[in-house]
Short mmCIF file of C-alpha atoms and ligand atoms in Angstrom, two decimals:
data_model
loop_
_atom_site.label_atom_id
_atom_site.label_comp_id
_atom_site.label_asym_id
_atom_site.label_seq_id
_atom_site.Cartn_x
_atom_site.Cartn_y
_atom_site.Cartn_z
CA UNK A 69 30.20 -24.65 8.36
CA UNK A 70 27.39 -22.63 7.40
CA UNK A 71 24.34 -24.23 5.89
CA UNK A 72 22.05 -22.32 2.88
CA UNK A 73 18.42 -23.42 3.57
CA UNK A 74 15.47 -24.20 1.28
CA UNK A 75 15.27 -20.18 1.07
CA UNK A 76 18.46 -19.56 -0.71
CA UNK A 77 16.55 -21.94 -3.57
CA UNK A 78 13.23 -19.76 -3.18
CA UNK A 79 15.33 -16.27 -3.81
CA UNK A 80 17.05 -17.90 -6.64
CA UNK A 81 14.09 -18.38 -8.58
CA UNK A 82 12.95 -15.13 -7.73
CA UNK A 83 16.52 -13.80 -9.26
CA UNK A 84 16.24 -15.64 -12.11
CA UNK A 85 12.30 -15.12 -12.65
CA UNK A 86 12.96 -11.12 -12.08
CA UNK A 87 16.41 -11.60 -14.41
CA UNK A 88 14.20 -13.17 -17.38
CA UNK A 89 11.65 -10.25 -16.97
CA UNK A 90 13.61 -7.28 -16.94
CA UNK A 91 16.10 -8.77 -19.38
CA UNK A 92 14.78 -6.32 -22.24
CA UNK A 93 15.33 -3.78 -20.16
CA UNK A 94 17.72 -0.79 -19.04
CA UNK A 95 17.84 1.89 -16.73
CA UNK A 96 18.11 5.37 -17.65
CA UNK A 97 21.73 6.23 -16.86
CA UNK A 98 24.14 6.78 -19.58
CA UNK A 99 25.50 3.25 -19.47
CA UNK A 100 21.77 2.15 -19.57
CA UNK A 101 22.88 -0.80 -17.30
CA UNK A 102 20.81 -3.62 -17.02
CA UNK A 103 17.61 -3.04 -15.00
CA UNK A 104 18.38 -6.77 -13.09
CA UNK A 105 21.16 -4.57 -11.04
CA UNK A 106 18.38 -2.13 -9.54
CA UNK A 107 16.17 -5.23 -7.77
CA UNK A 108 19.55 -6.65 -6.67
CA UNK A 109 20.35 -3.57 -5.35
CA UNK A 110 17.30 -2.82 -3.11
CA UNK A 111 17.21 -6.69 -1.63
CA UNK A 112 21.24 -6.05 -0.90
CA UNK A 113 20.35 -2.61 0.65
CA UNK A 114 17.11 -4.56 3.00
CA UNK A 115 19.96 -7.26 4.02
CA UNK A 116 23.01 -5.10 4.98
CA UNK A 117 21.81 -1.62 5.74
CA UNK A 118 18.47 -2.19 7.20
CA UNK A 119 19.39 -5.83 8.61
CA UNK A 120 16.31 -7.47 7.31
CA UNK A 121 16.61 -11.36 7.74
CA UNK A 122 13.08 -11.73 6.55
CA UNK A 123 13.53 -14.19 3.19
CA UNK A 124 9.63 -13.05 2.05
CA UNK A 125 10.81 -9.59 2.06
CA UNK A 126 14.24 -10.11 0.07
CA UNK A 127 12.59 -12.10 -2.08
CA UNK A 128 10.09 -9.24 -2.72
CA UNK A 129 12.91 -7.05 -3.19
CA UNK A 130 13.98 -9.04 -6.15
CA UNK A 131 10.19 -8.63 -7.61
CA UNK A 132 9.63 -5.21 -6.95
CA UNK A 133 9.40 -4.44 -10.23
CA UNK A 134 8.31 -7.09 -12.39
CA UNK A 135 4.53 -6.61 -12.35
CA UNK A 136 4.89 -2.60 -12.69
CA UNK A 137 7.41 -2.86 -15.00
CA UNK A 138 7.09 -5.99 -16.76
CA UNK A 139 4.99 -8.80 -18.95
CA UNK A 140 5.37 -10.57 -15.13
CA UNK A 141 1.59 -11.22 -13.69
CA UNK A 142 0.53 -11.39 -10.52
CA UNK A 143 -1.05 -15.07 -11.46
CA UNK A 144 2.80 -16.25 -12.31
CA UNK A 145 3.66 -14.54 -8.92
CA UNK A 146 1.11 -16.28 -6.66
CA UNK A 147 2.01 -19.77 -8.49
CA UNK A 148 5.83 -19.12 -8.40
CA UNK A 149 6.17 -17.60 -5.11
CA UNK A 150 2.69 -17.43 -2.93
CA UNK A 151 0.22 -15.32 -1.61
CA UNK A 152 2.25 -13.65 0.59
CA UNK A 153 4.96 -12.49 -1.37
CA UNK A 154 2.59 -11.48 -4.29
CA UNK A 155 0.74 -9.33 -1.75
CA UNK A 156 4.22 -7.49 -0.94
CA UNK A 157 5.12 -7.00 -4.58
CA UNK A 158 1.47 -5.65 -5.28
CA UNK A 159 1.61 -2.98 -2.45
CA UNK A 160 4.63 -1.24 -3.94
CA UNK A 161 3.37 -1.25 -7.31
CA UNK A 162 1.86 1.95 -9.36
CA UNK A 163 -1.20 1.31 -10.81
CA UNK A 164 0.23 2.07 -14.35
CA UNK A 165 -3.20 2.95 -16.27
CA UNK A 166 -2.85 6.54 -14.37
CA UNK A 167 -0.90 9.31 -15.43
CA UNK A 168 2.60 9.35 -13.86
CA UNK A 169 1.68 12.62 -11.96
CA UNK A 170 -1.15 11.21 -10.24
CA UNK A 171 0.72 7.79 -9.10
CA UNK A 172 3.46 9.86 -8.06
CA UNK A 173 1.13 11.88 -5.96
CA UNK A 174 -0.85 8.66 -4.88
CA UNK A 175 2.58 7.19 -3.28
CA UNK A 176 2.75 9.98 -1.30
CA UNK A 177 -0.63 9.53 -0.05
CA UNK A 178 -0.06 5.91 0.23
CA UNK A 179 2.62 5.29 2.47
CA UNK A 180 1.60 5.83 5.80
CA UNK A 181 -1.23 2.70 4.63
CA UNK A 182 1.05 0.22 3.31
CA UNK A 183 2.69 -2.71 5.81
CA UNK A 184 5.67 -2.53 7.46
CA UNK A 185 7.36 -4.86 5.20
CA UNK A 186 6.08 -2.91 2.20
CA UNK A 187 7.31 -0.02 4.20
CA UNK A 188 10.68 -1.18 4.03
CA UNK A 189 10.71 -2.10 0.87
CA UNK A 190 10.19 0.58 -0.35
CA UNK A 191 12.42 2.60 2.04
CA UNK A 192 15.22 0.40 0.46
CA UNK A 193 13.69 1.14 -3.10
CA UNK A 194 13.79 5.29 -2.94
CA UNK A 195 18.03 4.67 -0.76
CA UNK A 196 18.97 2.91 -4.28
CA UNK A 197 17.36 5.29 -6.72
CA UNK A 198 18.50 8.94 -4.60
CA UNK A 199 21.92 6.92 -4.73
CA UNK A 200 21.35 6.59 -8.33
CA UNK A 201 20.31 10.40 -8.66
CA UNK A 202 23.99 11.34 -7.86
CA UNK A 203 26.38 8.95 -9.30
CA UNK A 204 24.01 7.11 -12.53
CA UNK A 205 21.31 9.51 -13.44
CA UNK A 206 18.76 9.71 -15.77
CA UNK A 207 20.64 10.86 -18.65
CA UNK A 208 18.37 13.28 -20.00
CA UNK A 209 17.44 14.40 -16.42
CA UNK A 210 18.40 19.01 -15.59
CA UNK A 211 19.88 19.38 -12.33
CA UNK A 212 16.44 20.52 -11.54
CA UNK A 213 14.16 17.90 -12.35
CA UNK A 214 16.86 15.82 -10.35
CA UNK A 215 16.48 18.08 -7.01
CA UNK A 216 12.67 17.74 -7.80
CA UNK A 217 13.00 13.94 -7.61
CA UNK A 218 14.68 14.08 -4.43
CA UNK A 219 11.67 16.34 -2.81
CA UNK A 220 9.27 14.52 -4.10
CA UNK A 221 11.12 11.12 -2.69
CA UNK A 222 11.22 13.20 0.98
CA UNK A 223 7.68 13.39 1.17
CA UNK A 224 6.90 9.48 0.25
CA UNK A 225 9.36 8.59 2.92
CA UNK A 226 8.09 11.03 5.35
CA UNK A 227 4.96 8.69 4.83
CA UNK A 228 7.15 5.43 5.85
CA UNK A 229 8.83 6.87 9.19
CA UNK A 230 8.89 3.84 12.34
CA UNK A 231 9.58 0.91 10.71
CA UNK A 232 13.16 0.25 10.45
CA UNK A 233 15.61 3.04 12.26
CA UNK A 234 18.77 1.95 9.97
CA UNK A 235 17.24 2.21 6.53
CA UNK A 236 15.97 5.94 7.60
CA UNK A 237 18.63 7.11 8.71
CA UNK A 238 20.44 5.97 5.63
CA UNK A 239 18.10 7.54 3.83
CA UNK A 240 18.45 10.74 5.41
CA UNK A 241 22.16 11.05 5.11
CA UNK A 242 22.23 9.83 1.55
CA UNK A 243 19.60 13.21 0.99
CA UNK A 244 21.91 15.60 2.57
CA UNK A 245 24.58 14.84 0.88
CA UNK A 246 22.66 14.52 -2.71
CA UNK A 247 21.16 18.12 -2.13
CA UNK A 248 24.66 19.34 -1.22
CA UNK A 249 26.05 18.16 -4.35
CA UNK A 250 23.12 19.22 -6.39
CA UNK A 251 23.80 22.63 -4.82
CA UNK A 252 27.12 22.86 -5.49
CA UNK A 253 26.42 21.78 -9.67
CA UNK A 254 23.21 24.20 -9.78
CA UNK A 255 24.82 27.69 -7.77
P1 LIG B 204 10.21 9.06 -12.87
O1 LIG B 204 10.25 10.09 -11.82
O2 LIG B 204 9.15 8.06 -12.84
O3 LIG B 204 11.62 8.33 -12.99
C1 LIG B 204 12.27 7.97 -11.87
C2 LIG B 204 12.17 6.50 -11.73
O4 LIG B 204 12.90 5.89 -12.79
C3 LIG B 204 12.80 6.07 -10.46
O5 LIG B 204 11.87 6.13 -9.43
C4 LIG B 204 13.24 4.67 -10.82
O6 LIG B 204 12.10 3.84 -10.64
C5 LIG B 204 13.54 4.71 -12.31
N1 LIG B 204 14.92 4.82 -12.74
C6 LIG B 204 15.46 4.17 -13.78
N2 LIG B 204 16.74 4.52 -13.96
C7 LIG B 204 17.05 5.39 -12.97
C8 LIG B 204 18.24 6.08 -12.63
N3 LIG B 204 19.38 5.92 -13.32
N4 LIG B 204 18.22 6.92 -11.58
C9 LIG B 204 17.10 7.09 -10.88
N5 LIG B 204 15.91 6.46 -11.16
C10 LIG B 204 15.90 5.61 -12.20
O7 LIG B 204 10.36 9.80 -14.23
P2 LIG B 204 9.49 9.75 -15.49
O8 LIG B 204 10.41 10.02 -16.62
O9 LIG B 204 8.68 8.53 -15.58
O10 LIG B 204 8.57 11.06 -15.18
C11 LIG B 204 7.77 11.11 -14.04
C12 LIG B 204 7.26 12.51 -13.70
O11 LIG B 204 8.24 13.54 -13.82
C13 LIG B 204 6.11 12.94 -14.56
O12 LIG B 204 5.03 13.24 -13.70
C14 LIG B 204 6.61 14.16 -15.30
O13 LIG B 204 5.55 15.08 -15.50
C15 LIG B 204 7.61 14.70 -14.37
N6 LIG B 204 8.62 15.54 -15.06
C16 LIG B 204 9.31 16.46 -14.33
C17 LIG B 204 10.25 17.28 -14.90
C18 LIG B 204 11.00 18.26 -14.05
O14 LIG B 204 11.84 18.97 -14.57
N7 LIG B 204 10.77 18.29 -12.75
C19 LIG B 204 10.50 17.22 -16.35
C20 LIG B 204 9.78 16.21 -17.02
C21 LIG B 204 8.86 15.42 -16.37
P3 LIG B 204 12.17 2.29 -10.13
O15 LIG B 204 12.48 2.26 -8.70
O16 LIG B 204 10.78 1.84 -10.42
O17 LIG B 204 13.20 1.67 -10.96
ZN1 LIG B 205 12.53 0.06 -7.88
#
């Protein structure tokens, strides 16, 4: 019979501690479903696409968001979940007192620095929202601005290249065919 392990307890905390943080918030489709599904998403994406077996790097997955995106702190991280996993979360998060053109640039410029793990991460992070670019986008977003997010996305992945074979070739795939159907809606 198979066994769950101390880990399975770790990641639940993590799922409820990233559940309790985001639970004021939505994303930007037109459902505006609950942000909670995008975190679960990208640690779901590590586990079956890019085979990661690496609990500190699901559980970052599940946290990816809090400290950008939430009241979360990286105090309650280290505490909750340890230096290690803190030090993931921090490496894929924006520093959010700059403008959003100059973080978005800075990722770019970023990526070839960060560690494998946040490498992945985040790998697994741009596969969920180019997915989310063609079947639950932004509501407000032209096709244009959405063909600009997937350049832009390109060029911080470019940045991530050797880490894990699966998740880029996902990746790559998933861009051809969201520029094909963004072609086909913009001609
Ligand atoms: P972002 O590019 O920051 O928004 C995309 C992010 O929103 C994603 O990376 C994702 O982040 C999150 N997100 C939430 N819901 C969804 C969803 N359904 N689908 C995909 N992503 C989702 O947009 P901002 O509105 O913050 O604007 C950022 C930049 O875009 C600015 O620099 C602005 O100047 C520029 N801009 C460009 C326009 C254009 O036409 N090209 C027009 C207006 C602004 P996460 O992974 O963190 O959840
Ligand atoms: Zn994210």
């Amino acid at each position: 019979m198979w066994q769950l392990n101390e880990n399975t307890g770790i990641l639940l905390k993590a799922l409820r501690f990233a559940a309790e943080k985001h639970c004021h918030q939505r994303r930007k489709d037109v459902h505006a479903s609950p942000y909670i599904n995008h975190p679960i998403q990208v640690a779901e994406t590590l586990w079956v696409i890019g085979g990661v077996r690496d609990y500190i790097l699901i559980t970052a997955a599940l946290l990816h968001d809090t400290l950008e995106d939430t009241e979360a702190t990286s105090e309650e991280i280290n505490q909750l979940f340890g230096q290690e996993i803190l030090a993931l979360v921090q490496e894929v998060t924006d520093d959010r007192t700059l403008t959003k053109l100059e973080r978005k640039r800075l990722q770019i410029q970023h990526a070839p620095l960060i560690s494998n793990s946040a490498k992945q991460l985040k790998l697994a992070d741009k596969i969920c929202n180019v997915s989310d670019i063609i079947d639950s986008p932004p509501q407000t977003w032209s096709w244009q601005r959405r063909w600009d997010y997937l350049t832009w996305s390109e060029q911080v992945i470019d940045g991530l290249r050797g880490v894990n074979p699966s998740l880029e070739i996902h990746f790559d795939q998933l861009l051809v065919q969201a520029r094909h159907f963004l072609n086909l809606q913009m001609q």
